mmCIF file of C-alpha atoms in Angstrom:
data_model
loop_
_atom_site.group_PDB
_atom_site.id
_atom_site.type_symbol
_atom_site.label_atom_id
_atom_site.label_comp_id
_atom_site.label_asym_id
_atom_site.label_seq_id
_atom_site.Cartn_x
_atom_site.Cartn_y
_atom_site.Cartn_z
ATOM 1 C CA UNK C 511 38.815 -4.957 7.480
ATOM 2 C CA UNK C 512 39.122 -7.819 5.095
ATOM 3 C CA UNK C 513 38.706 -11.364 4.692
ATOM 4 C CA UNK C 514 38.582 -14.372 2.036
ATOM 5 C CA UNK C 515 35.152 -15.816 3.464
ATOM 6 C CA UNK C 516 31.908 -14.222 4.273
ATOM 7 C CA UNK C 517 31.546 -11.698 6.821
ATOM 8 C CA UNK C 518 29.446 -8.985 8.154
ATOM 9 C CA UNK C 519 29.740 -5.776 9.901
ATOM 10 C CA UNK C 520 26.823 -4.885 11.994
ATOM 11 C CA UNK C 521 24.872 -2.825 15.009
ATOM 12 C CA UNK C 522 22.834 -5.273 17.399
ATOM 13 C CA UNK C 523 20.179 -1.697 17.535
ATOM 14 C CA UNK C 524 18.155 -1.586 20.911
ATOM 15 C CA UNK C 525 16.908 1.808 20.943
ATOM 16 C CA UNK C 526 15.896 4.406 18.316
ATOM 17 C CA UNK C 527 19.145 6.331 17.377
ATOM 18 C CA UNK C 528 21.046 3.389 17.079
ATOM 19 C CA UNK C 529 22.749 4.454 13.726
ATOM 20 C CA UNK C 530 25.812 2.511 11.727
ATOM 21 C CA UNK C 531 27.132 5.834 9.918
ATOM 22 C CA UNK C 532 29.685 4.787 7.014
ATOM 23 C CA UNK C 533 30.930 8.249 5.636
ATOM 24 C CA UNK C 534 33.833 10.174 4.368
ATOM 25 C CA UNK C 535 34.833 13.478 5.975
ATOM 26 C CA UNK C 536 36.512 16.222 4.723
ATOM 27 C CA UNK C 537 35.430 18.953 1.435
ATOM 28 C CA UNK C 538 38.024 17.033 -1.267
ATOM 29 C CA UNK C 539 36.985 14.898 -4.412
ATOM 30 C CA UNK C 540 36.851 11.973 -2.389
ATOM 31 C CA UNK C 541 34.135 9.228 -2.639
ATOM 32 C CA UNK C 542 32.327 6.135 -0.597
ATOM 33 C CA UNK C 543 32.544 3.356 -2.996
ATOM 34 C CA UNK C 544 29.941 0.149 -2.432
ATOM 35 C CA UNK C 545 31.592 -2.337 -5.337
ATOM 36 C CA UNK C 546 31.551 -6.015 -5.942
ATOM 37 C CA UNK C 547 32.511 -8.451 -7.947
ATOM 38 C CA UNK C 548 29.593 -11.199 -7.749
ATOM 39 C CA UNK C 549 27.489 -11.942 -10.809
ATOM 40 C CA UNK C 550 24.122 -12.679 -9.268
ATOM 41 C CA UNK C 551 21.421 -10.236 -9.977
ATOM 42 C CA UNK C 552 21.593 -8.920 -6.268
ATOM 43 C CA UNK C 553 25.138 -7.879 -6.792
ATOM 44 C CA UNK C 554 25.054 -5.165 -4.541
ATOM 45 C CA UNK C 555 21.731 -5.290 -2.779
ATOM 46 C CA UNK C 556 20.304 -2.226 -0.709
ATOM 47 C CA UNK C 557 17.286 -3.079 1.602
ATOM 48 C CA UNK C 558 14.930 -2.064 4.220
ATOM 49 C CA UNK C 559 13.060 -5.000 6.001
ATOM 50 C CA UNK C 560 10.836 -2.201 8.115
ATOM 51 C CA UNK C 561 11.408 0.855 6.988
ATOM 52 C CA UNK C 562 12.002 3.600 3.939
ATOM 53 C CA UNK C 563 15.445 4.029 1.704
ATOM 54 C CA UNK C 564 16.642 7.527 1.106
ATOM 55 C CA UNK C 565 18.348 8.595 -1.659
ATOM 56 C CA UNK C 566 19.710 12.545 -1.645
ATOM 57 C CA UNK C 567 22.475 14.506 -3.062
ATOM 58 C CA UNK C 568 23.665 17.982 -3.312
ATOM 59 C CA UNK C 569 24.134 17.495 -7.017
ATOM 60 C CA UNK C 570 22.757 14.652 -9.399
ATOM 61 C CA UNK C 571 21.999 11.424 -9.043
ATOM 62 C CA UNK C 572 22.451 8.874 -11.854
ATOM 63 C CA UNK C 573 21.150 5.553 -12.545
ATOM 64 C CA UNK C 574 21.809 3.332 -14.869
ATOM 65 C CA UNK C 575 23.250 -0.193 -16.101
ATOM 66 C CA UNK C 576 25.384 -0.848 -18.824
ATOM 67 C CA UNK C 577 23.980 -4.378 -19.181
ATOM 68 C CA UNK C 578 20.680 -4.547 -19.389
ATOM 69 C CA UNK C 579 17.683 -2.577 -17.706
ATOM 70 C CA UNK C 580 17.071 -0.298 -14.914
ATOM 71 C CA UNK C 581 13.323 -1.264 -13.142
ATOM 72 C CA UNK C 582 10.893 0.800 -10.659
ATOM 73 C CA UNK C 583 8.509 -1.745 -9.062
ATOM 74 C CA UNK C 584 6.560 -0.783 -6.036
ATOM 75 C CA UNK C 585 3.706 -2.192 -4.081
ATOM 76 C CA UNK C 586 2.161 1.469 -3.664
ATOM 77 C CA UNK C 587 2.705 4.672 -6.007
ATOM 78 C CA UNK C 588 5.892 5.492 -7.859
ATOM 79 C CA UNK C 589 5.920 9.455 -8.418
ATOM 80 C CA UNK C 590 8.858 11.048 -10.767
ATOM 81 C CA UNK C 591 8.687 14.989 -9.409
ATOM 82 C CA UNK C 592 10.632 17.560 -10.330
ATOM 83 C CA UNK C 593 10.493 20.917 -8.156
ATOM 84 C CA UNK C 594 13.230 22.923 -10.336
ATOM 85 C CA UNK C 595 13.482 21.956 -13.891
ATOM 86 C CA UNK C 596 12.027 19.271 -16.448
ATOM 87 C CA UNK C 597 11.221 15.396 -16.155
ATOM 88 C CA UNK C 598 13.250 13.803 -18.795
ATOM 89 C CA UNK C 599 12.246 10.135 -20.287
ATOM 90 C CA UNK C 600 14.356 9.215 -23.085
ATOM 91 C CA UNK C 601 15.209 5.283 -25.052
ATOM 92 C CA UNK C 602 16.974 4.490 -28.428
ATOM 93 C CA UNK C 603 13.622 1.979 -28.465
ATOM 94 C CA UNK C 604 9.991 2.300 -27.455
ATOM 95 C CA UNK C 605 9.285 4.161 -24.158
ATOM 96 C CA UNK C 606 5.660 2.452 -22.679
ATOM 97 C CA UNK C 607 3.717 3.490 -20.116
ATOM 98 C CA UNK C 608 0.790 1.332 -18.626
ATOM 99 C CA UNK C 609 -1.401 0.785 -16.047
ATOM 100 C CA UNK C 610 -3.118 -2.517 -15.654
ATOM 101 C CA UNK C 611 -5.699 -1.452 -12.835
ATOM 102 C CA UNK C 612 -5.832 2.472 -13.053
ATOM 103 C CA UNK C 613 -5.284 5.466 -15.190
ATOM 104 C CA UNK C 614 -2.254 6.898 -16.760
ATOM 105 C CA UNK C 615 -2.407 10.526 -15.926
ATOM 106 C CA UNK C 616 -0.448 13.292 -17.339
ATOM 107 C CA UNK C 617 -1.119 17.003 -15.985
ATOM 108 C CA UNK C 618 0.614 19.631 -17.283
ATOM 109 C CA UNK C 619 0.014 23.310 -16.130
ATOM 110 C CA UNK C 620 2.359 24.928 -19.396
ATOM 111 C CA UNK C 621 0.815 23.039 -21.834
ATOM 112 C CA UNK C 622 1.588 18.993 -22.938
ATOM 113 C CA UNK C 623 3.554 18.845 -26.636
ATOM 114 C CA UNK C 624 3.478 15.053 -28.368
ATOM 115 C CA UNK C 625 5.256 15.087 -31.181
ATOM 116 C CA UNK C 626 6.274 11.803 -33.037
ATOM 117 C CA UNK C 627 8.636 13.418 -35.351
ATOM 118 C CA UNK C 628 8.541 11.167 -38.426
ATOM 119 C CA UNK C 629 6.065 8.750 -36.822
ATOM 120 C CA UNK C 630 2.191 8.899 -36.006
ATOM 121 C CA UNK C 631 0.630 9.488 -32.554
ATOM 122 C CA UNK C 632 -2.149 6.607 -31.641
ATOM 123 C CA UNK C 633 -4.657 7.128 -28.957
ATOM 124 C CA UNK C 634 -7.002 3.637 -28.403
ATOM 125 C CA UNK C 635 -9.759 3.583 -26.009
ATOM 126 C CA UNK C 636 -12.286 0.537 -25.481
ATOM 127 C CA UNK C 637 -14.663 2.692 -23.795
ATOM 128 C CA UNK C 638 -13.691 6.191 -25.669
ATOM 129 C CA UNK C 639 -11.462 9.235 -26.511
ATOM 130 C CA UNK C 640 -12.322 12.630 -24.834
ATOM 131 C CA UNK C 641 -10.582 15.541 -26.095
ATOM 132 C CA UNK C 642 -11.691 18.804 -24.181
ATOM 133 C CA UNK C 643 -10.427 22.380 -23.893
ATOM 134 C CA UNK C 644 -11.966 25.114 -20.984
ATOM 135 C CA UNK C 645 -10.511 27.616 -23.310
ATOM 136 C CA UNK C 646 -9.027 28.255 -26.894
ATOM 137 C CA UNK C 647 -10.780 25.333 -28.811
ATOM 138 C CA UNK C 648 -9.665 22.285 -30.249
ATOM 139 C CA UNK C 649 -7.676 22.434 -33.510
ATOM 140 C CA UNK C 650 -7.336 19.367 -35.607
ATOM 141 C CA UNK C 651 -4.928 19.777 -38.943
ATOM 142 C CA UNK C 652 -3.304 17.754 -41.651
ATOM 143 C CA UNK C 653 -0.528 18.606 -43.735
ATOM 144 C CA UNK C 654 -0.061 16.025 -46.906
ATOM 145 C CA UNK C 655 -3.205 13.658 -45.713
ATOM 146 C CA UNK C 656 -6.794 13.534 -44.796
ATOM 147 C CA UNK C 657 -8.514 14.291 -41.503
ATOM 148 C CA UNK C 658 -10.764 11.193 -41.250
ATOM 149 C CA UNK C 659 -13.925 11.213 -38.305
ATOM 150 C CA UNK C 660 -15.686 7.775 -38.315
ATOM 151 C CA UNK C 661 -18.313 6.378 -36.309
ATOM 152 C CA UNK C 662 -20.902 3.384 -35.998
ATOM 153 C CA UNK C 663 -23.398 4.878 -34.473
ATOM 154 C CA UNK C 664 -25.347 7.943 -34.261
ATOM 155 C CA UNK C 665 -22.712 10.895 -33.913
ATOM 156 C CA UNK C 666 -23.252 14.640 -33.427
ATOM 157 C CA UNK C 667 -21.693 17.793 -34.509
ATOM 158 C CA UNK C 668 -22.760 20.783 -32.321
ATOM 159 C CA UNK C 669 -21.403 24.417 -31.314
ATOM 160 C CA UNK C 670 -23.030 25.904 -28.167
ATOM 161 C CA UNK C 671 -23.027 29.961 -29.298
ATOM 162 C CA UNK C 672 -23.037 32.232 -27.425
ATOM 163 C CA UNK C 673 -22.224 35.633 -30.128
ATOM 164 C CA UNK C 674 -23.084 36.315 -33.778
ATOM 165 C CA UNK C 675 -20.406 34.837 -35.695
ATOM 166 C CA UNK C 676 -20.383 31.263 -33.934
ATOM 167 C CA UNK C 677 -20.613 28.910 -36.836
ATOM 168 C CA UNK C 678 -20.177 25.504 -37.604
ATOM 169 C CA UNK C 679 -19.035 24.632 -40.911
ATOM 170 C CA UNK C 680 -18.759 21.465 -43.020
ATOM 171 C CA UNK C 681 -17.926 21.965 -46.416
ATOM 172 C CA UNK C 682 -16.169 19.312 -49.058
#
């Protein structure tokens, strides 16, 4: 099937069931390749005008571009889930997350590590930061530089004890 002008290949559907299967039989190292060679940004376009896309594989699934970006959008809720192994987000620049209307949430049964290797960690909040632990307390260190606490308004220190030996302690 081939031709020098455009052209389509399509099922008129008038029932459920109606599928148009495109697939390659046989257990070999064979492939279905989808290529072009247009230069418009919907190159190869995949679409849905009613209904859900389904991506699946036995093995991995890569995306990427060697051009330029790879986006997410949806209208809804975009979940990453992983039900074997770890959730990878890597960049040679910046990585941003953001959320104009909601939270960003980030649950984490094992524990959550940040660590900015040689650079500093920044949390901003217009309408505050809440750090709180159920269990095993709150540690806050520095190595080679102060640990600064700041405030314009009235601010509290407290410990709730509950067994001899449950101090607080400023000293300079």
């Amino acid at each position: 099937l081939s031709s020098d002008s455009a052209s389509s290949f399509s099922v008129a559907s008038d029932a459920a069931g109606d599928d148009l299967t495109l697939s390659v039989t046989g257990a070999t190292d064979s492939s279905l390749v989808l290529s072009s060679s247009g230069t418009g940004a919907d190159a190869v376009s995949v679409s849905a005008s009613a209904g859900g896309v389904v991506l699946s594989a036995a093995s991995d699934i890569d995306v990427g571009s060697s051009g330029g970006s790879v986006g997410v959008t949806a209208t809804g809720d975009v979940d990453v889930v992983s039900s074997g192994g770890a959730v990878s987000v890597s960049a040679s620049a910046d990585v941003g997350v953001s959320s104009v209307s909601g939270a960003v949430s980030v649950d984490a049964s094992d524990g959550l590590v940040a660590d900015a290797g040689s650079g500093s960690i920044e949390l901003n909040a217009t309408s505050g930061v809440s750090v709180d632990a159920s269990a095993g307390g709150v540690g806050v260190s520095a190595t080679g530089g102060g640990v600064s606490l700041s405030s314009d308004s009235a601010s509290s220190f407290s410990v709730a004890s509950d067994a001899a030996g449950d101090d607080l302690t400023l000293s300079v």
